[in-house]
Amino acid sequence: PPSRIHPGRGDWPCNKCGFWNYASREQCNECFAPKPAKTAMESLNPFLPRKEFTWFGMSAEMRQEKYENDRIETQEESSRRKERAEALKESALVRKTAGARCATCHRFECIC
């Protein structure tokens, strides 16, 4: 197809003259032949999603796997955040008991 034509977006070639048309056209811009039926377009266009895929482009199994991976990553991030908060509290407690403040922000609980 020409450079500005995107078969994955529904742009289609005319069966009569071979001219590529945008998806919004209902007839060929060159020879005015009607737009081919959807089944004919599916055979011409390998970029259209297959029936096992959903509107989001993923099968149910792929969505479930992605959800599980995202949930595991979120749990890992949460545990790292908690560990860092505990370390900051511990260092603040050590500074407070020693009477030392942060050299940059001059606080017991450093914000820098």
PDB file of N, CA and C in Angstrom:
ATOM      1  N   PRO A   1       0.820  -1.204   0.000  1.00  0.00           N
ATOM      2  CA  PRO A   1       0.000   0.000   0.000  1.00  0.00           C
ATOM      3  C   PRO A   1       0.863   1.266   0.000  1.00  0.00           C
ATOM      4  N   PRO A   2       0.314   2.369  -0.472  1.00  0.00           N
ATOM      5  CA  PRO A   2       1.030   3.644  -0.443  1.00  0.00           C
ATOM      6  C   PRO A   2       1.362   4.076   0.979  1.00  0.00           C
ATOM      7  N   SER A   3       2.187   5.104   1.113  1.00  0.00           N
ATOM      8  CA  SER A   3       2.737   5.477   2.414  1.00  0.00           C
ATOM      9  C   SER A   3       1.679   5.907   3.432  1.00  0.00           C
ATOM     10  N   ARG A   4       0.645   6.637   3.045  1.00  0.00           N
ATOM     11  CA  ARG A   4      -0.332   7.122   4.023  1.00  0.00           C
ATOM     12  C   ARG A   4      -1.518   6.178   4.205  1.00  0.00           C
ATOM     13  N   ILE A   5      -1.472   5.029   3.592  1.00  0.00           N
ATOM     14  CA  ILE A   5      -2.549   4.043   3.708  1.00  0.00           C
ATOM     15  C   ILE A   5      -2.177   3.061   4.812  1.00  0.00           C
ATOM     16  N   HIS A   6      -3.129   2.756   5.705  1.00  0.00           N
ATOM     17  CA  HIS A   6      -2.898   1.845   6.819  1.00  0.00           C
ATOM     18  C   HIS A   6      -3.944   0.734   6.788  1.00  0.00           C
ATOM     19  N   PRO A   7      -3.601  -0.439   6.233  1.00  0.00           N
ATOM     20  CA  PRO A   7      -4.572  -1.534   6.167  1.00  0.00           C
ATOM     21  C   PRO A   7      -5.076  -1.957   7.544  1.00  0.00           C
ATOM     22  N   GLY A   8      -4.255  -1.805   8.579  1.00  0.00           N
ATOM     23  CA  GLY A   8      -4.681  -2.183   9.922  1.00  0.00           C
ATOM     24  C   GLY A   8      -5.793  -1.304  10.452  1.00  0.00           C
ATOM     25  N   ARG A   9      -5.955  -0.116   9.907  1.00  0.00           N
ATOM     26  CA  ARG A   9      -7.014   0.804  10.337  1.00  0.00           C
ATOM     27  C   ARG A   9      -8.266   0.672   9.486  1.00  0.00           C
ATOM     28  N   GLY A  10      -8.240  -0.231   8.513  1.00  0.00           N
ATOM     29  CA  GLY A  10      -9.432  -0.469   7.704  1.00  0.00           C
ATOM     30  C   GLY A  10      -9.356   0.107   6.305  1.00  0.00           C
ATOM     31  N   ASP A  11      -8.230   0.719   5.911  1.00  0.00           N
ATOM     32  CA  ASP A  11      -8.094   1.202   4.542  1.00  0.00           C
ATOM     33  C   ASP A  11      -8.151   0.000   3.607  1.00  0.00           C
ATOM     34  N   TRP A  12      -8.706   0.183   2.434  1.00  0.00           N
ATOM     35  CA  TRP A  12      -8.995  -0.960   1.582  1.00  0.00           C
ATOM     36  C   TRP A  12      -8.636  -0.698   0.120  1.00  0.00           C
ATOM     37  N   PRO A  13      -8.230  -1.782  -0.624  1.00  0.00           N
ATOM     38  CA  PRO A  13      -7.974  -1.653  -2.064  1.00  0.00           C
ATOM     39  C   PRO A  13      -9.253  -1.943  -2.847  1.00  0.00           C
ATOM     40  N   CYS A  14      -9.432  -1.227  -3.946  1.00  0.00           N
ATOM     41  CA  CYS A  14     -10.602  -1.457  -4.811  1.00  0.00           C
ATOM     42  C   CYS A  14     -10.412  -2.768  -5.569  1.00  0.00           C
ATOM     43  N   ASN A  15     -11.449  -3.578  -5.641  1.00  0.00           N
ATOM     44  CA  ASN A  15     -11.377  -4.852  -6.364  1.00  0.00           C
ATOM     45  C   ASN A  15     -11.364  -4.638  -7.870  1.00  0.00           C
ATOM     46  N   LYS A  16     -11.893  -3.497  -8.325  1.00  0.00           N
ATOM     47  CA  LYS A  16     -12.025  -3.237  -9.751  1.00  0.00           C
ATOM     48  C   LYS A  16     -10.750  -2.618 -10.346  1.00  0.00           C
ATOM     49  N   CYS A  17     -10.240  -1.549  -9.698  1.00  0.00           N
ATOM     50  CA  CYS A  17      -9.090  -0.841 -10.275  1.00  0.00           C
ATOM     51  C   CYS A  17      -7.811  -0.955  -9.440  1.00  0.00           C
ATOM     52  N   GLY A  18      -7.888  -1.440  -8.193  1.00  0.00           N
ATOM     53  CA  GLY A  18      -6.714  -1.605  -7.359  1.00  0.00           C
ATOM     54  C   GLY A  18      -6.300  -0.357  -6.586  1.00  0.00           C
ATOM     55  N   PHE A  19      -7.043   0.737  -6.715  1.00  0.00           N
ATOM     56  CA  PHE A  19      -6.737   1.974  -6.004  1.00  0.00           C
ATOM     57  C   PHE A  19      -6.985   1.793  -4.502  1.00  0.00           C
ATOM     58  N   TRP A  20      -6.040   2.282  -3.670  1.00  0.00           N
ATOM     59  CA  TRP A  20      -6.210   2.169  -2.221  1.00  0.00           C
ATOM     60  C   TRP A  20      -7.045   3.335  -1.719  1.00  0.00           C
ATOM     61  N   ASN A  21      -8.055   3.023  -0.903  1.00  0.00           N
ATOM     62  CA  ASN A  21      -8.967   4.027  -0.367  1.00  0.00           C
ATOM     63  C   ASN A  21      -8.894   4.048   1.149  1.00  0.00           C
ATOM     64  N   TYR A  22      -9.211   5.210   1.732  1.00  0.00           N
ATOM     65  CA  TYR A  22      -9.280   5.325   3.184  1.00  0.00           C
ATOM     66  C   TYR A  22     -10.499   4.572   3.705  1.00  0.00           C
ATOM     67  N   ALA A  23     -10.459   4.162   4.960  1.00  0.00           N
ATOM     68  CA  ALA A  23     -11.529   3.372   5.558  1.00  0.00           C
ATOM     69  C   ALA A  23     -12.861   4.115   5.561  1.00  0.00           C
ATOM     70  N   SER A  24     -12.822   5.431   5.609  1.00  0.00           N
ATOM     71  CA  SER A  24     -14.063   6.217   5.684  1.00  0.00           C
ATOM     72  C   SER A  24     -14.840   6.230   4.368  1.00  0.00           C
ATOM     73  N   ARG A  25     -14.204   5.897   3.265  1.00  0.00           N
ATOM     74  CA  ARG A  25     -14.892   5.922   1.961  1.00  0.00           C
ATOM     75  C   ARG A  25     -15.781   4.696   1.796  1.00  0.00           C
ATOM     76  N   GLU A  26     -16.969   4.915   1.264  1.00  0.00           N
ATOM     77  CA  GLU A  26     -17.909   3.820   0.995  1.00  0.00           C
ATOM     78  C   GLU A  26     -17.837   3.371  -0.460  1.00  0.00           C
ATOM     79  N   GLN A  27     -17.151   4.157  -1.311  1.00  0.00           N
ATOM     80  CA  GLN A  27     -16.932   3.764  -2.695  1.00  0.00           C
ATOM     81  C   GLN A  27     -15.532   4.197  -3.114  1.00  0.00           C
ATOM     82  N   CYS A  28     -15.019   3.592  -4.166  1.00  0.00           N
ATOM     83  CA  CYS A  28     -13.669   3.887  -4.626  1.00  0.00           C
ATOM     84  C   CYS A  28     -13.584   5.337  -5.092  1.00  0.00           C
ATOM     85  N   ASN A  29     -12.532   6.011  -4.730  1.00  0.00           N
ATOM     86  CA  ASN A  29     -12.353   7.407  -5.112  1.00  0.00           C
ATOM     87  C   ASN A  29     -11.942   7.533  -6.575  1.00  0.00           C
ATOM     88  N   GLU A  30     -11.492   6.455  -7.193  1.00  0.00           N
ATOM     89  CA  GLU A  30     -11.013   6.469  -8.571  1.00  0.00           C
ATOM     90  C   GLU A  30     -12.106   6.024  -9.554  1.00  0.00           C
ATOM     91  N   CYS A  31     -12.708   4.847  -9.310  1.00  0.00           N
ATOM     92  CA  CYS A  31     -13.674   4.301 -10.278  1.00  0.00           C
ATOM     93  C   CYS A  31     -15.104   4.244  -9.733  1.00  0.00           C
ATOM     94  N   PHE A  32     -15.302   4.673  -8.495  1.00  0.00           N
ATOM     95  CA  PHE A  32     -16.610   4.736  -7.824  1.00  0.00           C
ATOM     96  C   PHE A  32     -17.262   3.368  -7.625  1.00  0.00           C
ATOM     97  N   ALA A  33     -16.465   2.309  -7.614  1.00  0.00           N
ATOM     98  CA  ALA A  33     -16.981   0.969  -7.305  1.00  0.00           C
ATOM     99  C   ALA A  33     -17.282   0.913  -5.807  1.00  0.00           C
ATOM    100  N   PRO A  34     -18.315   0.149  -5.392  1.00  0.00           N
ATOM    101  CA  PRO A  34     -18.650   0.095  -3.964  1.00  0.00           C
ATOM    102  C   PRO A  34     -17.549  -0.597  -3.151  1.00  0.00           C
ATOM    103  N   LYS A  35     -17.506  -0.255  -1.874  1.00  0.00           N
ATOM    104  CA  LYS A  35     -16.549  -0.855  -0.949  1.00  0.00           C
ATOM    105  C   LYS A  35     -16.840  -2.350  -0.839  1.00  0.00           C
ATOM    106  N   PRO A  36     -15.816  -3.222  -0.877  1.00  0.00           N
ATOM    107  CA  PRO A  36     -16.082  -4.665  -0.787  1.00  0.00           C
ATOM    108  C   PRO A  36     -16.649  -5.044   0.585  1.00  0.00           C
ATOM    109  N   ALA A  37     -17.295  -6.196   0.622  1.00  0.00           N
ATOM    110  CA  ALA A  37     -17.872  -6.683   1.881  1.00  0.00           C
ATOM    111  C   ALA A  37     -16.762  -6.941   2.892  1.00  0.00           C
ATOM    112  N   LYS A  38     -17.108  -6.982   4.148  1.00  0.00           N
ATOM    113  CA  LYS A  38     -16.131  -7.140   5.223  1.00  0.00           C
ATOM    114  C   LYS A  38     -15.366  -8.456   5.094  1.00  0.00           C
ATOM    115  N   THR A  39     -16.017  -9.524   4.705  1.00  0.00           N
ATOM    116  CA  THR A  39     -15.326 -10.807   4.580  1.00  0.00           C
ATOM    117  C   THR A  39     -14.261 -10.747   3.492  1.00  0.00           C
ATOM    118  N   ALA A  40     -14.510 -10.022   2.399  1.00  0.00           N
ATOM    119  CA  ALA A  40     -13.512  -9.876   1.351  1.00  0.00           C
ATOM    120  C   ALA A  40     -12.327  -9.071   1.871  1.00  0.00           C
ATOM    121  N   MET A  41     -12.598  -8.071   2.688  1.00  0.00           N
ATOM    122  CA  MET A  41     -11.524  -7.255   3.252  1.00  0.00           C
ATOM    123  C   MET A  41     -10.652  -8.083   4.190  1.00  0.00           C
ATOM    124  N   GLU A  42     -11.260  -8.956   4.964  1.00  0.00           N
ATOM    125  CA  GLU A  42     -10.494  -9.777   5.896  1.00  0.00           C
ATOM    126  C   GLU A  42      -9.511 -10.675   5.161  1.00  0.00           C
ATOM    127  N   SER A  43      -9.913 -11.176   3.988  1.00  0.00           N
ATOM    128  CA  SER A  43      -9.009 -12.032   3.234  1.00  0.00           C
ATOM    129  C   SER A  43      -7.867 -11.221   2.615  1.00  0.00           C
ATOM    130  N   LEU A  44      -8.104  -9.955   2.293  1.00  0.00           N
ATOM    131  CA  LEU A  44      -7.067  -9.107   1.718  1.00  0.00           C
ATOM    132  C   LEU A  44      -6.141  -8.516   2.777  1.00  0.00           C
ATOM    133  N   ASN A  45      -6.628  -8.360   3.983  1.00  0.00           N
ATOM    134  CA  ASN A  45      -5.911  -7.612   5.002  1.00  0.00           C
ATOM    135  C   ASN A  45      -5.407  -8.519   6.128  1.00  0.00           C
ATOM    136  N   PRO A  46      -4.127  -8.854   6.157  1.00  0.00           N
ATOM    137  CA  PRO A  46      -3.611  -9.712   7.228  1.00  0.00           C
ATOM    138  C   PRO A  46      -3.449  -8.980   8.556  1.00  0.00           C
ATOM    139  N   PHE A  47      -3.628  -7.646   8.576  1.00  0.00           N
ATOM    140  CA  PHE A  47      -3.403  -6.869   9.791  1.00  0.00           C
ATOM    141  C   PHE A  47      -4.633  -6.765  10.682  1.00  0.00           C
ATOM    142  N   LEU A  48      -5.800  -7.170  10.184  1.00  0.00           N
ATOM    143  CA  LEU A  48      -7.010  -7.087  11.004  1.00  0.00           C
ATOM    144  C   LEU A  48      -6.933  -8.090  12.149  1.00  0.00           C
ATOM    145  N   PRO A  49      -7.477  -7.751  13.323  1.00  0.00           N
ATOM    146  CA  PRO A  49      -7.422  -8.694  14.448  1.00  0.00           C
ATOM    147  C   PRO A  49      -8.209  -9.968  14.151  1.00  0.00           C
ATOM    148  N   ARG A  50      -7.727 -11.062  14.661  1.00  0.00           N
ATOM    149  CA  ARG A  50      -8.403 -12.348  14.478  1.00  0.00           C
ATOM    150  C   ARG A  50      -9.528 -12.505  15.483  1.00  0.00           C
ATOM    151  N   LYS A  51     -10.386 -13.507  15.276  1.00  0.00           N
ATOM    152  CA  LYS A  51     -11.570 -13.671  16.099  1.00  0.00           C
ATOM    153  C   LYS A  51     -11.276 -14.044  17.551  1.00  0.00           C
ATOM    154  N   GLU A  52     -10.117 -14.682  17.813  1.00  0.00           N
ATOM    155  CA  GLU A  52      -9.818 -15.068  19.187  1.00  0.00           C
ATOM    156  C   GLU A  52      -9.393 -13.880  20.043  1.00  0.00           C
ATOM    157  N   PHE A  53      -9.176 -12.719  19.425  1.00  0.00           N
ATOM    158  CA  PHE A  53      -8.790 -11.538  20.168  1.00  0.00           C
ATOM    159  C   PHE A  53     -10.007 -10.675  20.478  1.00  0.00           C
ATOM    160  N   THR A  54      -9.917  -9.938  21.548  1.00  0.00           N
ATOM    161  CA  THR A  54     -11.019  -9.095  21.974  1.00  0.00           C
ATOM    162  C   THR A  54     -10.825  -7.697  21.429  1.00  0.00           C
ATOM    163  N   TRP A  55     -11.669  -6.787  21.854  1.00  0.00           N
ATOM    164  CA  TRP A  55     -11.596  -5.399  21.423  1.00  0.00           C
ATOM    165  C   TRP A  55     -10.269  -4.777  21.820  1.00  0.00           C
ATOM    166  N   PHE A  56      -9.687  -5.210  22.942  1.00  0.00           N
ATOM    167  CA  PHE A  56      -8.426  -4.659  23.417  1.00  0.00           C
ATOM    168  C   PHE A  56      -7.228  -5.266  22.706  1.00  0.00           C
ATOM    169  N   GLY A  57      -7.433  -6.254  21.844  1.00  0.00           N
ATOM    170  CA  GLY A  57      -6.344  -6.855  21.109  1.00  0.00           C
ATOM    171  C   GLY A  57      -5.657  -8.001  21.838  1.00  0.00           C
ATOM    172  N   MET A  58      -6.202  -8.425  22.975  1.00  0.00           N
ATOM    173  CA  MET A  58      -5.608  -9.541  23.712  1.00  0.00           C
ATOM    174  C   MET A  58      -6.694 -10.573  24.008  1.00  0.00           C
ATOM    175  N   SER A  59      -6.285 -11.822  24.026  1.00  0.00           N
ATOM    176  CA  SER A  59      -7.229 -12.863  24.413  1.00  0.00           C
ATOM    177  C   SER A  59      -7.437 -12.794  25.924  1.00  0.00           C
ATOM    178  N   ALA A  60      -8.437 -13.491  26.411  1.00  0.00           N
ATOM    179  CA  ALA A  60      -8.738 -13.477  27.845  1.00  0.00           C
ATOM    180  C   ALA A  60      -7.568 -14.028  28.658  1.00  0.00           C
ATOM    181  N   GLU A  61      -6.898 -15.050  28.119  1.00  0.00           N
ATOM    182  CA  GLU A  61      -5.751 -15.630  28.827  1.00  0.00           C
ATOM    183  C   GLU A  61      -4.607 -14.618  28.922  1.00  0.00           C
ATOM    184  N   MET A  62      -4.374 -13.889  27.824  1.00  0.00           N
ATOM    185  CA  MET A  62      -3.301 -12.890  27.823  1.00  0.00           C
ATOM    186  C   MET A  62      -3.605 -11.769  28.811  1.00  0.00           C
ATOM    187  N   ARG A  63      -4.874 -11.340  28.867  1.00  0.00           N
ATOM    188  CA  ARG A  63      -5.266 -10.279  29.813  1.00  0.00           C
ATOM    189  C   ARG A  63      -5.079 -10.747  31.248  1.00  0.00           C
ATOM    190  N   GLN A  64      -5.470 -12.008  31.530  1.00  0.00           N
ATOM    191  CA  GLN A  64      -5.334 -12.550  32.878  1.00  0.00           C
ATOM    192  C   GLN A  64      -3.859 -12.625  33.281  1.00  0.00           C
ATOM    193  N   GLU A  65      -3.009 -13.074  32.354  1.00  0.00           N
ATOM    194  CA  GLU A  65      -1.580 -13.174  32.641  1.00  0.00           C
ATOM    195  C   GLU A  65      -0.984 -11.783  32.891  1.00  0.00           C
ATOM    196  N   LYS A  66      -1.372 -10.805  32.083  1.00  0.00           N
ATOM    197  CA  LYS A  66      -0.877  -9.438  32.270  1.00  0.00           C
ATOM    198  C   LYS A  66      -1.342  -8.886  33.617  1.00  0.00           C
ATOM    199  N   TYR A  67      -2.604  -9.161  33.979  1.00  0.00           N
ATOM    200  CA  TYR A  67      -3.128  -8.696  35.263  1.00  0.00           C
ATOM    201  C   TYR A  67      -2.334  -9.294  36.420  1.00  0.00           C
ATOM    202  N   GLU A  68      -2.044 -10.600  36.339  1.00  0.00           N
ATOM    203  CA  GLU A  68      -1.276 -11.265  37.397  1.00  0.00           C
ATOM    204  C   GLU A  68       0.128 -10.672  37.505  1.00  0.00           C
ATOM    205  N   ASN A  69       0.792 -10.449  36.358  1.00  0.00           N
ATOM    206  CA  ASN A  69       2.141  -9.870  36.372  1.00  0.00           C
ATOM    207  C   ASN A  69       2.126  -8.466  36.964  1.00  0.00           C
ATOM    208  N   ASP A  70       1.126  -7.655  36.581  1.00  0.00           N
ATOM    209  CA  ASP A  70       1.025  -6.296  37.115  1.00  0.00           C
ATOM    210  C   ASP A  70       0.788  -6.317  38.620  1.00  0.00           C
ATOM    211  N   ARG A  71      -0.040  -7.254  39.074  1.00  0.00           N
ATOM    212  CA  ARG A  71      -0.340  -7.356  40.509  1.00  0.00           C
ATOM    213  C   ARG A  71       0.910  -7.737  41.287  1.00  0.00           C
ATOM    214  N   ILE A  72       1.697  -8.672  40.759  1.00  0.00           N
ATOM    215  CA  ILE A  72       2.933  -9.090  41.421  1.00  0.00           C
ATOM    216  C   ILE A  72       3.919  -7.922  41.479  1.00  0.00           C
ATOM    217  N   GLU A  73       4.049  -7.164  40.374  1.00  0.00           N
ATOM    218  CA  GLU A  73       4.945  -6.005  40.354  1.00  0.00           C
ATOM    219  C   GLU A  73       4.498  -4.963  41.364  1.00  0.00           C
ATOM    220  N   THR A  74       3.192  -4.757  41.470  1.00  0.00           N
ATOM    221  CA  THR A  74       2.669  -3.777  42.414  1.00  0.00           C
ATOM    222  C   THR A  74       2.980  -4.201  43.847  1.00  0.00           C
ATOM    223  N   GLN A  75       2.845  -5.483  44.142  1.00  0.00           N
ATOM    224  CA  GLN A  75       3.166  -5.982  45.484  1.00  0.00           C
ATOM    225  C   GLN A  75       4.652  -5.805  45.786  1.00  0.00           C
ATOM    226  N   GLU A  76       5.507  -6.058  44.786  1.00  0.00           N
ATOM    227  CA  GLU A  76       6.943  -5.878  44.986  1.00  0.00           C
ATOM    228  C   GLU A  76       7.281  -4.411  45.238  1.00  0.00           C
ATOM    229  N   GLU A  77       6.662  -3.514  44.465  1.00  0.00           N
ATOM    230  CA  GLU A  77       6.891  -2.078  44.665  1.00  0.00           C
ATOM    231  C   GLU A  77       6.427  -1.644  46.050  1.00  0.00           C
ATOM    232  N   SER A  78       5.304  -2.160  46.475  1.00  0.00           N
ATOM    233  CA  SER A  78       4.764  -1.813  47.782  1.00  0.00           C
ATOM    234  C   SER A  78       5.702  -2.274  48.896  1.00  0.00           C
ATOM    235  N   SER A  79       6.226  -3.486  48.781  1.00  0.00           N
ATOM    236  CA  SER A  79       7.143  -3.982  49.814  1.00  0.00           C
ATOM    237  C   SER A  79       8.439  -3.176  49.818  1.00  0.00           C
ATOM    238  N   ARG A  80       8.951  -2.789  48.640  1.00  0.00           N
ATOM    239  CA  ARG A  80      10.155  -1.956  48.590  1.00  0.00           C
ATOM    240  C   ARG A  80       9.902  -0.587  49.219  1.00  0.00           C
ATOM    241  N   ARG A  81       8.732  -0.020  48.964  1.00  0.00           N
ATOM    242  CA  ARG A  81       8.375   1.276  49.534  1.00  0.00           C
ATOM    243  C   ARG A  81       8.308   1.200  51.058  1.00  0.00           C
ATOM    244  N   LYS A  82       7.730   0.112  51.571  1.00  0.00           N
ATOM    245  CA  LYS A  82       7.628  -0.075  53.022  1.00  0.00           C
ATOM    246  C   LYS A  82       9.018  -0.239  53.641  1.00  0.00           C
ATOM    247  N   GLU A  83       9.877  -1.009  52.986  1.00  0.00           N
ATOM    248  CA  GLU A  83      11.244  -1.199  53.497  1.00  0.00           C
ATOM    249  C   GLU A  83      11.995   0.126  53.535  1.00  0.00           C
ATOM    250  N   ARG A  84      11.839   0.937  52.512  1.00  0.00           N
ATOM    251  CA  ARG A  84      12.522   2.234  52.469  1.00  0.00           C
ATOM    252  C   ARG A  84      11.983   3.153  53.567  1.00  0.00           C
ATOM    253  N   ALA A  85      10.676   3.157  53.775  1.00  0.00           N
ATOM    254  CA  ALA A  85      10.087   3.995  54.824  1.00  0.00           C
ATOM    255  C   ALA A  85      10.597   3.570  56.201  1.00  0.00           C
ATOM    256  N   GLU A  86      10.690   2.267  56.428  1.00  0.00           N
ATOM    257  CA  GLU A  86      11.207   1.766  57.702  1.00  0.00           C
ATOM    258  C   GLU A  86      12.671   2.173  57.896  1.00  0.00           C
ATOM    259  N   ALA A  87      13.467   2.099  56.828  1.00  0.00           N
ATOM    260  CA  ALA A  87      14.875   2.496  56.916  1.00  0.00           C
ATOM    261  C   ALA A  87      15.004   3.983  57.226  1.00  0.00           C
ATOM    262  N   LEU A  88      14.140   4.809  56.602  1.00  0.00           N
ATOM    263  CA  LEU A  88      14.180   6.248  56.875  1.00  0.00           C
ATOM    264  C   LEU A  88      13.788   6.553  58.321  1.00  0.00           C
ATOM    265  N   LYS A  89      12.768   5.853  58.818  1.00  0.00           N
ATOM    266  CA  LYS A  89      12.358   6.057  60.212  1.00  0.00           C
ATOM    267  C   LYS A  89      13.471   5.642  61.170  1.00  0.00           C
ATOM    268  N   GLU A  90      14.124   4.531  60.850  1.00  0.00           N
ATOM    269  CA  GLU A  90      15.205   4.047  61.697  1.00  0.00           C
ATOM    270  C   GLU A  90      16.364   5.043  61.723  1.00  0.00           C
ATOM    271  N   SER A  91      16.721   5.579  60.546  1.00  0.00           N
ATOM    272  CA  SER A  91      17.823   6.549  60.510  1.00  0.00           C
ATOM    273  C   SER A  91      17.439   7.838  61.230  1.00  0.00           C
ATOM    274  N   ALA A  92      16.162   8.228  61.134  1.00  0.00           N
ATOM    275  CA  ALA A  92      15.696   9.424  61.847  1.00  0.00           C
ATOM    276  C   ALA A  92      15.763   9.197  63.356  1.00  0.00           C
ATOM    277  N   LEU A  93      15.402   8.006  63.802  1.00  0.00           N
ATOM    278  CA  LEU A  93      15.457   7.683  65.227  1.00  0.00           C
ATOM    279  C   LEU A  93      16.899   7.706  65.736  1.00  0.00           C
ATOM    280  N   VAL A  94      17.822   7.169  64.927  1.00  0.00           N
ATOM    281  CA  VAL A  94      19.236   7.182  65.302  1.00  0.00           C
ATOM    282  C   VAL A  94      19.735   8.620  65.415  1.00  0.00           C
ATOM    283  N   ARG A  95      19.370   9.454  64.449  1.00  0.00           N
ATOM    284  CA  ARG A  95      19.776  10.862  64.491  1.00  0.00           C
ATOM    285  C   ARG A  95      19.188  11.584  65.686  1.00  0.00           C
ATOM    286  N   LYS A  96      17.928  11.279  65.964  1.00  0.00           N
ATOM    287  CA  LYS A  96      17.241  11.967  67.061  1.00  0.00           C
ATOM    288  C   LYS A  96      17.876  11.621  68.407  1.00  0.00           C
ATOM    289  N   THR A  97      18.172  10.331  68.585  1.00  0.00           N
ATOM    290  CA  THR A  97      18.779   9.925  69.854  1.00  0.00           C
ATOM    291  C   THR A  97      20.200  10.483  69.994  1.00  0.00           C
ATOM    292  N   ALA A  98      20.887  10.630  68.859  1.00  0.00           N
ATOM    293  CA  ALA A  98      22.243  11.182  68.900  1.00  0.00           C
ATOM    294  C   ALA A  98      22.230  12.703  68.940  1.00  0.00           C
ATOM    295  N   GLY A  99      21.060  13.290  68.666  1.00  0.00           N
ATOM    296  CA  GLY A  99      20.950  14.747  68.642  1.00  0.00           C
ATOM    297  C   GLY A  99      21.542  15.356  67.382  1.00  0.00           C
ATOM    298  N   ALA A 100      21.709  14.550  66.345  1.00  0.00           N
ATOM    299  CA  ALA A 100      22.290  15.040  65.096  1.00  0.00           C
ATOM    300  C   ALA A 100      21.182  15.328  64.092  1.00  0.00           C
ATOM    301  N   ARG A 101      21.331  16.424  63.410  1.00  0.00           N
ATOM    302  CA  ARG A 101      20.372  16.782  62.363  1.00  0.00           C
ATOM    303  C   ARG A 101      21.025  16.573  60.999  1.00  0.00           C
ATOM    304  N   CYS A 102      20.202  16.515  59.992  1.00  0.00           N
ATOM    305  CA  CYS A 102      20.705  16.375  58.622  1.00  0.00           C
ATOM    306  C   CYS A 102      21.507  17.634  58.277  1.00  0.00           C
ATOM    307  N   ALA A 103      22.638  17.455  57.633  1.00  0.00           N
ATOM    308  CA  ALA A 103      23.496  18.598  57.297  1.00  0.00           C
ATOM    309  C   ALA A 103      22.864  19.483  56.224  1.00  0.00           C
ATOM    310  N   THR A 104      22.007  18.934  55.397  1.00  0.00           N
ATOM    311  CA  THR A 104      21.423  19.700  54.305  1.00  0.00           C
ATOM    312  C   THR A 104      20.121  20.394  54.699  1.00  0.00           C
ATOM    313  N   CYS A 105      19.175  19.608  55.263  1.00  0.00           N
ATOM    314  CA  CYS A 105      17.858  20.207  55.565  1.00  0.00           C
ATOM    315  C   CYS A 105      17.683  20.533  57.033  1.00  0.00           C
ATOM    316  N   HIS A 106      18.640  20.169  57.882  1.00  0.00           N
ATOM    317  CA  HIS A 106      18.644  20.499  59.304  1.00  0.00           C
ATOM    318  C   HIS A 106      17.432  19.939  60.063  1.00  0.00           C
ATOM    319  N   ARG A 107      17.011  18.753  59.692  1.00  0.00           N
ATOM    320  CA  ARG A 107      15.904  18.087  60.388  1.00  0.00           C
ATOM    321  C   ARG A 107      16.359  16.723  60.848  1.00  0.00           C
ATOM    322  N   PHE A 108      15.642  16.205  61.847  1.00  0.00           N
ATOM    323  CA  PHE A 108      15.917  14.836  62.278  1.00  0.00           C
ATOM    324  C   PHE A 108      15.448  13.849  61.218  1.00  0.00           C
ATOM    325  N   GLU A 109      14.223  14.091  60.710  1.00  0.00           N
ATOM    326  CA  GLU A 109      13.699  13.268  59.600  1.00  0.00           C
ATOM    327  C   GLU A 109      14.027  13.966  58.305  1.00  0.00           C
ATOM    328  N   CYS A 110      14.990  13.462  57.601  1.00  0.00           N
ATOM    329  CA  CYS A 110      15.512  14.104  56.405  1.00  0.00           C
ATOM    330  C   CYS A 110      14.464  14.130  55.302  1.00  0.00           C
ATOM    331  N   ILE A 111      14.344  15.275  54.624  1.00  0.00           N
ATOM    332  CA  ILE A 111      13.423  15.387  53.492  1.00  0.00           C
ATOM    333  C   ILE A 111      14.178  15.628  52.190  1.00  0.00           C
ATOM    334  N   CYS A 112      15.499  15.645  52.272  1.00  0.00           N
ATOM    335  CA  CYS A 112      16.267  15.904  51.048  1.00  0.00           C
ATOM    336  C   CYS A 112      16.721  14.622  50.383  1.00  0.00           C
TER     337      CYS A 112
END
